[in-house]
Coordinates of N, CA and C and ligand atoms in Angstrom, one line a residue:
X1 N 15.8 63.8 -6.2 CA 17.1 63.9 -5.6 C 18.0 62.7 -5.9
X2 N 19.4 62.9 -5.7 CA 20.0 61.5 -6.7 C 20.6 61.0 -5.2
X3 N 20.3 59.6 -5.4 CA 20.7 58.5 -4.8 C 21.6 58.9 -3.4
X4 N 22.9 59.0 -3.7 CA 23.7 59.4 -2.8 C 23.2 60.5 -1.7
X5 N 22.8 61.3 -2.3 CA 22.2 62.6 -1.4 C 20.7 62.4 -0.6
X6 N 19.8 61.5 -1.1 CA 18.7 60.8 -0.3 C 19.5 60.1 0.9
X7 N 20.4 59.0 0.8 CA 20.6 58.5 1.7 C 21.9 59.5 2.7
X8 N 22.3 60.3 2.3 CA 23.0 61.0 3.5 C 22.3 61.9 4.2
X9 N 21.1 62.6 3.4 CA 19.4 63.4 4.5 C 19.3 62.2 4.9
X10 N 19.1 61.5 4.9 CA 18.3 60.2 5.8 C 19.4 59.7 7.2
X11 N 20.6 59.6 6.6 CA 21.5 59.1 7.8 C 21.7 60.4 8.7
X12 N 21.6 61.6 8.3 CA 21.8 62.3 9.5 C 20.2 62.6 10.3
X13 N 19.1 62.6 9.7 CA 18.1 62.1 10.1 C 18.3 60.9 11.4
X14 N 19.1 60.0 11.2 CA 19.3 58.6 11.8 C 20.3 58.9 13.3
X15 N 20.9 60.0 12.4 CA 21.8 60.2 13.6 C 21.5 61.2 14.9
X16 N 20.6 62.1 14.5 CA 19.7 63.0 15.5 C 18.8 62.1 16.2
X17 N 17.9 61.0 15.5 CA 17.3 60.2 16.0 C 17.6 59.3 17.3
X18 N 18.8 58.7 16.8 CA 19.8 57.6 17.6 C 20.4 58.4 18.4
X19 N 20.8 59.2 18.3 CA 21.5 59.9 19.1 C 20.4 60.4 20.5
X20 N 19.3 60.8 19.8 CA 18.0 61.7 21.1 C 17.9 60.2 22.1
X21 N 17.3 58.8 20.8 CA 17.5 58.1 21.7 C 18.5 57.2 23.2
X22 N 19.4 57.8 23.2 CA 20.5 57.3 23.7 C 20.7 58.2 24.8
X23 N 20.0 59.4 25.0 CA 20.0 60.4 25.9 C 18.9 59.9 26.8
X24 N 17.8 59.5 26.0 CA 16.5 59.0 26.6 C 16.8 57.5 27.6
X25 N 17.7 56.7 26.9 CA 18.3 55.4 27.6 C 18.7 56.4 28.9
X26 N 19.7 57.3 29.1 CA 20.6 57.6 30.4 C 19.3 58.3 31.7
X27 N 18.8 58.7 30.9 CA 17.8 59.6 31.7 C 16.5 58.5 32.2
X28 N 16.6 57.5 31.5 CA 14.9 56.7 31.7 C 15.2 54.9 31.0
X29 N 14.7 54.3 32.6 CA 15.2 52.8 32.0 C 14.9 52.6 31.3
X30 N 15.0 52.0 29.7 CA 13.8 52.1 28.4 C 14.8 50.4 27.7
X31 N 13.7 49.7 27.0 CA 14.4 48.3 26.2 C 14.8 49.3 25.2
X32 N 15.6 50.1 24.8 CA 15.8 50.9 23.4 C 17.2 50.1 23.3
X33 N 17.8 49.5 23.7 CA 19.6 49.4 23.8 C 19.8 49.0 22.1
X34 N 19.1 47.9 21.7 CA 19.4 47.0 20.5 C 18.8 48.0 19.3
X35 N 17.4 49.1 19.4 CA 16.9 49.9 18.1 C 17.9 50.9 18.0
X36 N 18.5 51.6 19.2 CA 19.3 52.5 19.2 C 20.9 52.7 18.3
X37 N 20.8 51.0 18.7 CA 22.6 50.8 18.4 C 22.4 50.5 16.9
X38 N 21.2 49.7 16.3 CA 20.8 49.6 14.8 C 20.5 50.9 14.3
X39 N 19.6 52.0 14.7 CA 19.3 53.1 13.7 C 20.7 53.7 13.9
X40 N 21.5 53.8 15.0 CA 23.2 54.3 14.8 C 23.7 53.7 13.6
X41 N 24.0 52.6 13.9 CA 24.7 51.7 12.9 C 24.7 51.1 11.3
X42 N 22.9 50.9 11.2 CA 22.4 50.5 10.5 C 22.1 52.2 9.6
X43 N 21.7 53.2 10.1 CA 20.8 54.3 9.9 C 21.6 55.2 9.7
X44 N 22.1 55.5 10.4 CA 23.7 56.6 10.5 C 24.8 56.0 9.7
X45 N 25.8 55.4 10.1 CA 26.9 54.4 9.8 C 27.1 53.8 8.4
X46 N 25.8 52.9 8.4 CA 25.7 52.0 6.9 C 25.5 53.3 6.1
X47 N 23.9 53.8 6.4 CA 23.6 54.5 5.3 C 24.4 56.1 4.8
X48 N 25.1 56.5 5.6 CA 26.1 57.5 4.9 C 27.3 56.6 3.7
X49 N 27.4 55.6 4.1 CA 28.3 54.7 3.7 C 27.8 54.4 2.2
X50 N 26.7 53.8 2.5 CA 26.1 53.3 1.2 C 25.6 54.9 0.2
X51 N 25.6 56.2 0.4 CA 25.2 57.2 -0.5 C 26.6 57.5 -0.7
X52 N 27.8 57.7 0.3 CA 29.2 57.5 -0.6 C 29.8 56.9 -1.5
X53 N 29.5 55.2 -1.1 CA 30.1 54.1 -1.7 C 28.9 54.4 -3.5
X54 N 27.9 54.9 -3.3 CA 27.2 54.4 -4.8 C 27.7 55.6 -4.9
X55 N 28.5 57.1 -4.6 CA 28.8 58.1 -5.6 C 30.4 57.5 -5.7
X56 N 31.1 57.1 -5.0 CA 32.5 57.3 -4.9 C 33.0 55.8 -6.0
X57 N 32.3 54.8 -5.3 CA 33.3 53.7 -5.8 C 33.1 53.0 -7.5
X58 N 32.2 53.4 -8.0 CA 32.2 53.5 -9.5 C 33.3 54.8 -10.0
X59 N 33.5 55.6 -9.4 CA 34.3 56.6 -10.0 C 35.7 56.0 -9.7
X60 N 36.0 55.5 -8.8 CA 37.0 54.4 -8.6 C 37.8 53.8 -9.3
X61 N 36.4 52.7 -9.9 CA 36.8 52.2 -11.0 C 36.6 52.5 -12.3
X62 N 36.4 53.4 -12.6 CA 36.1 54.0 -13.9 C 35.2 53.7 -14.7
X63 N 33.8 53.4 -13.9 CA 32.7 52.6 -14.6 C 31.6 53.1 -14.2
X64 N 30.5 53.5 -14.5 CA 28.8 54.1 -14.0 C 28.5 53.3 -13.2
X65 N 27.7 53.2 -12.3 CA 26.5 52.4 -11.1 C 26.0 51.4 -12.1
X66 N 25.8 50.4 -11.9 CA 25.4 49.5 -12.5 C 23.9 49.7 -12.7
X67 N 22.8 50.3 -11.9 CA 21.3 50.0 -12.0 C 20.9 51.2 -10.7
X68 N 20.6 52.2 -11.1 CA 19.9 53.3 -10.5 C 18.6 52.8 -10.0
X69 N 17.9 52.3 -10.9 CA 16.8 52.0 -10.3 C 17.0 50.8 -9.0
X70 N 18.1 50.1 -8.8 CA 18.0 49.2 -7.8 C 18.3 49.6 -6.7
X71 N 19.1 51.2 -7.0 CA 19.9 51.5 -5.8 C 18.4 52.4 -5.2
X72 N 17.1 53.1 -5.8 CA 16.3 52.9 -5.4 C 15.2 52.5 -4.4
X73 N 15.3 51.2 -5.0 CA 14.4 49.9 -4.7 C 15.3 49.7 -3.2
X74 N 16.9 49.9 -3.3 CA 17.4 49.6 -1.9 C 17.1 50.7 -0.6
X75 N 16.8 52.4 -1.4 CA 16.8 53.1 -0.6 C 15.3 53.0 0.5
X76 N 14.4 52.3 -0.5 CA 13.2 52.3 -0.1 C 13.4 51.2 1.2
X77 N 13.9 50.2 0.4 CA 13.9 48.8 1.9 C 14.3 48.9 2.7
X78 N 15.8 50.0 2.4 CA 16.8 50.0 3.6 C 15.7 50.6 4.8
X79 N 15.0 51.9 4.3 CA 14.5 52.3 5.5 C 13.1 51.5 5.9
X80 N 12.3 51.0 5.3 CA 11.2 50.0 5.7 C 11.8 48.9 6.7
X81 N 12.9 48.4 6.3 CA 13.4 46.9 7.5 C 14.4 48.4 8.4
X82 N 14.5 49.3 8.3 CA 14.9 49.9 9.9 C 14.0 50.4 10.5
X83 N 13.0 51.0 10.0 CA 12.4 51.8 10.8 C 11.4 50.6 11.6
X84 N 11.2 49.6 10.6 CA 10.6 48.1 11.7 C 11.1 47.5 12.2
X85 N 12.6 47.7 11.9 CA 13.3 46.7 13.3 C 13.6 47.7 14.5
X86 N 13.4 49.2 14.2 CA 13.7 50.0 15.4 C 12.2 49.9 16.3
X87 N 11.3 49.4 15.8 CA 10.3 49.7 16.7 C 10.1 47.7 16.8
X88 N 10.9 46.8 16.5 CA 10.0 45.6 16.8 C 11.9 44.8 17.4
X89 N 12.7 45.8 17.5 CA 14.2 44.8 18.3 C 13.8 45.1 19.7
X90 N 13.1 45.2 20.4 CA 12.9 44.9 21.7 C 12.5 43.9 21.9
X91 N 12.1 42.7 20.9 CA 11.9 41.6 21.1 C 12.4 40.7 22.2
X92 N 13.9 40.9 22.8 CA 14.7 40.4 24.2 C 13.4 40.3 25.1
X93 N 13.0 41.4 25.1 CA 12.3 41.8 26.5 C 10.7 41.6 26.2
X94 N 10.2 41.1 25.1 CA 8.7 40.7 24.5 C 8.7 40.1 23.8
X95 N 8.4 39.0 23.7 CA 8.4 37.7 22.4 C 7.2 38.0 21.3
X96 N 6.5 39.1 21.8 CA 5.1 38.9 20.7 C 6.1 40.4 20.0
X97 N 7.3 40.5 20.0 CA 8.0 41.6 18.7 C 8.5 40.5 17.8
X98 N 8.7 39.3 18.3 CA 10.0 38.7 17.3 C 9.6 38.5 16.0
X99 N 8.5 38.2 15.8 CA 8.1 37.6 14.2 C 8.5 39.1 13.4
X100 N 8.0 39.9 14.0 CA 8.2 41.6 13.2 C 9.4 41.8 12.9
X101 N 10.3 41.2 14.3 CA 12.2 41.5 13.8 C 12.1 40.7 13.1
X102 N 12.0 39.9 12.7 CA 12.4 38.7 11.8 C 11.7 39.1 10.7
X103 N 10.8 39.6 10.4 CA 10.2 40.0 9.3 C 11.4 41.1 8.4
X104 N 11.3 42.8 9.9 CA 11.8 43.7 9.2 C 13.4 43.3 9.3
X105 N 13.9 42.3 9.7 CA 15.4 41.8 9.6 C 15.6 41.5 8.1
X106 N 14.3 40.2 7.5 CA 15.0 40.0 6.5 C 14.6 41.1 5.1
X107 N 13.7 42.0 5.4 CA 13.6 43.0 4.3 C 15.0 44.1 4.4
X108 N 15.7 44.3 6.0 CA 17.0 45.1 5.7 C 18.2 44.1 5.1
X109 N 18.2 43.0 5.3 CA 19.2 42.1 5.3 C 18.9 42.2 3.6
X110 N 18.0 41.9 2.7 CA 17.4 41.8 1.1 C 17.8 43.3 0.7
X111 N 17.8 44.2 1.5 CA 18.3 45.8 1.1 C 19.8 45.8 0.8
X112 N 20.4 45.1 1.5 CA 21.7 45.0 1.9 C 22.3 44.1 0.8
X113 N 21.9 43.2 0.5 CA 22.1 41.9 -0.1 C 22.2 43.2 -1.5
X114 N 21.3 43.8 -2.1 CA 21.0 44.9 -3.4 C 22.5 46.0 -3.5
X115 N 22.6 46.5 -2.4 CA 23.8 47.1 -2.1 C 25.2 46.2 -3.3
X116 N 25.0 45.2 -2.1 CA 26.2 44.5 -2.8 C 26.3 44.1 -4.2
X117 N 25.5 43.9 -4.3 CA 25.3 43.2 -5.4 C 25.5 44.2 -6.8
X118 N 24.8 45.4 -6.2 CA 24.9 46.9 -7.4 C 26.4 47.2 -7.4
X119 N 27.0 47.3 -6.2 CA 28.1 47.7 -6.2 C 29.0 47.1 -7.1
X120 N 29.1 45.6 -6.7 CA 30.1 44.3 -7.3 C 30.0 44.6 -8.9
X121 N 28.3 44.7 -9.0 CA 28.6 44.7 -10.4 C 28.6 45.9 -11.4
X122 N 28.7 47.1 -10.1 CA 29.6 48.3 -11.4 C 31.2 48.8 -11.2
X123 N 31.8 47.7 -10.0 CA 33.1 47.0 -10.2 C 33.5 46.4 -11.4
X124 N 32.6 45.7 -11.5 CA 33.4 44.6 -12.8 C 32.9 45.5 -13.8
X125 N 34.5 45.7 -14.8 CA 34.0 46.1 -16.1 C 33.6 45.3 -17.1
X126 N 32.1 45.9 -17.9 CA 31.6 44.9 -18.8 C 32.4 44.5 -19.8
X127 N 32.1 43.5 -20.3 CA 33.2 42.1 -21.5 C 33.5 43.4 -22.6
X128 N 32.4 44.4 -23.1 CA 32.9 45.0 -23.9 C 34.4 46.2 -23.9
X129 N 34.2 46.3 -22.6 CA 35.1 47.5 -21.8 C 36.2 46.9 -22.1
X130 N 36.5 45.6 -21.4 CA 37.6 44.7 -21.1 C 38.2 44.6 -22.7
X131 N 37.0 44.4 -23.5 CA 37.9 43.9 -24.7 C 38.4 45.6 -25.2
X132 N 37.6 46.5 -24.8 CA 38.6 47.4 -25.7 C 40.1 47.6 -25.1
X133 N 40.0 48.0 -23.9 CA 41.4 48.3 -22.9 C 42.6 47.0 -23.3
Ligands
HEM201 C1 24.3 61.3 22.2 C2 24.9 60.2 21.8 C3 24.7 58.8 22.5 C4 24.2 58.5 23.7 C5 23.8 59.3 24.8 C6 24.3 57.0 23.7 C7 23.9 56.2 24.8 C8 23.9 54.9 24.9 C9 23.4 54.1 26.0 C10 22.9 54.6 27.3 C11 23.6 52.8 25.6 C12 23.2 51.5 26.5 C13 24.4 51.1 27.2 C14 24.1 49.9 28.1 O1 23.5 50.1 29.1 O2 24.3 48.7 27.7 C15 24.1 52.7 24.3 C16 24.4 51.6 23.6 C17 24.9 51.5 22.3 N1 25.2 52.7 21.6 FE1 25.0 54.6 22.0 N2 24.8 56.5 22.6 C18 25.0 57.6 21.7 C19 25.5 57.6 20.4 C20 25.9 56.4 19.8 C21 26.5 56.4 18.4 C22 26.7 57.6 17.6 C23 26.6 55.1 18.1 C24 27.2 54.4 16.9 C25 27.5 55.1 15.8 C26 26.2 54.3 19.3 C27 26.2 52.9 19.3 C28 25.7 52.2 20.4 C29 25.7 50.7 20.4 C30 26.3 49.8 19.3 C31 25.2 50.3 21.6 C32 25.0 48.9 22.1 C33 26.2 48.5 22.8 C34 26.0 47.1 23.5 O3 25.0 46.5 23.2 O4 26.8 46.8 24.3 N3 25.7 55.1 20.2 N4 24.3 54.0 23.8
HEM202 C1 20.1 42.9 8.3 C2 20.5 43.8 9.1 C3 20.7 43.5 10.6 C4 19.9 42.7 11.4 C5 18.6 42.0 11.1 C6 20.6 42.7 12.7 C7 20.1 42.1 13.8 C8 20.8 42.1 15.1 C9 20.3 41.4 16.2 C10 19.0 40.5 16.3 C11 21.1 41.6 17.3 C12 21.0 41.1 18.7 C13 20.3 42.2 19.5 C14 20.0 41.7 20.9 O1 20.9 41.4 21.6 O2 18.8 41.7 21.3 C15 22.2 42.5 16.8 C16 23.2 43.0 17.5 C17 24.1 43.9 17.0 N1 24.2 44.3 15.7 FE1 23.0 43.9 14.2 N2 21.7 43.5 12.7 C18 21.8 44.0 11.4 C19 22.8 44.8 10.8 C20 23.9 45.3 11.6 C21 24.9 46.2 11.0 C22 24.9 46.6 9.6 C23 25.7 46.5 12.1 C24 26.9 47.4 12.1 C25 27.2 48.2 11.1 C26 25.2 45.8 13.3 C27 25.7 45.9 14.5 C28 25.3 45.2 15.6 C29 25.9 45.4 17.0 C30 27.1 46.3 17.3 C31 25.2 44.5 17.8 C32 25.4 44.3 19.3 C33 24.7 45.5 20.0 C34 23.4 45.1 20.6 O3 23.3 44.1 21.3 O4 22.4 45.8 20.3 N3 24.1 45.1 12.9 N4 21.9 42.7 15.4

């Protein structure tokens, strides 16, 4: 399945998720406040964002995705650092989670860093492009 279309199954996935959870908050005192508002945010939010932004903003600018395989490598991380910071951000309320946020923080944060980075650089058109235009 290509890139774009993995991560929008996945964000609406994120969004039935986040959303059940948030029903479960009203109904039942639960520490979910901080996994809920990231698998929204992070899950839902970003990741429809990021399968837009890698079909839309190369077309944009009139240039291919710079590295398919990295957008990939990001699909895979993005969801390994959420799906462990949705079960390890209750840390507030238990200190023996924080090493694991801090773990699955900096693997989404390294996912995210790929995003940009793919993006920026099928923004810029390569030296050969430039010289022909
Ligand atoms: C069925 C839908 C939803 C329900 C029932 C729900 C319910 C809740 C509840 C009960 C809280 C905790 C509020 C508190 O006591 O501090 C909360 C927090 C939050 N929700 Fe939702 N939510 C829903 C959908 C969403 C969506 C779609 C998003 C974002 C796209 C979202 C983002 C957030 C955020 C960021 C917080 C944390 C706010 C803070 O820390 O002050 N929620 N939600
Ligand atoms: C590398 C990825 C990210 C990490 C590691 C991270 C981590 C955190 C942490 C540790 C908190 C404090 C939670 C607490 O009070 O216990 C927080 C709060 C918050 N973050 Fe993030 N975040 C990330 C990405 C994002 C993104 C992409 C968004 C929005 C699109 C976002 C929106 C929020 C919001 C609205 C809050 C306040 C709500 C709350 O207290 O739960 N975060 N984040």
């Amino acid at each position: 399945m290509d890139i774009p279309l993995k991560f929008a199954w996945t964000s609406l996935f994120y969004l039935a998720a986040g959303s059940t959870m948030g029903v479960i908050m009203l109904v039942k005192s639960t520490p979910l406040s901080p996994s809920h508002a990231h698998v929204l945010l992070i899950g839902w939010v970003s990741m429809m964002i990021f399968g837009v932004g890698y079909h839309l903003l190369p077309v944009f600018a009139g240039t291919d995705l710079f590295s398919m395989r990295l957008a990939d490598w990001q699909f895979r991380l993005q969801n390994i650092g959420l799906i462990g910071l949705a079960f390890t951000m209750p840390y507030r309320y238990d200190d023996s989670y924080r090493l694991g946020a801090i773990m699955f923080g900096a693997v989404s944060l390294l996912a995210i860093y790929m995003f940009v980075y793919n993006v920026a650089r099928s923004l810029i058109p390569r030296a050969e492009e430039q010289a022909e235009s």
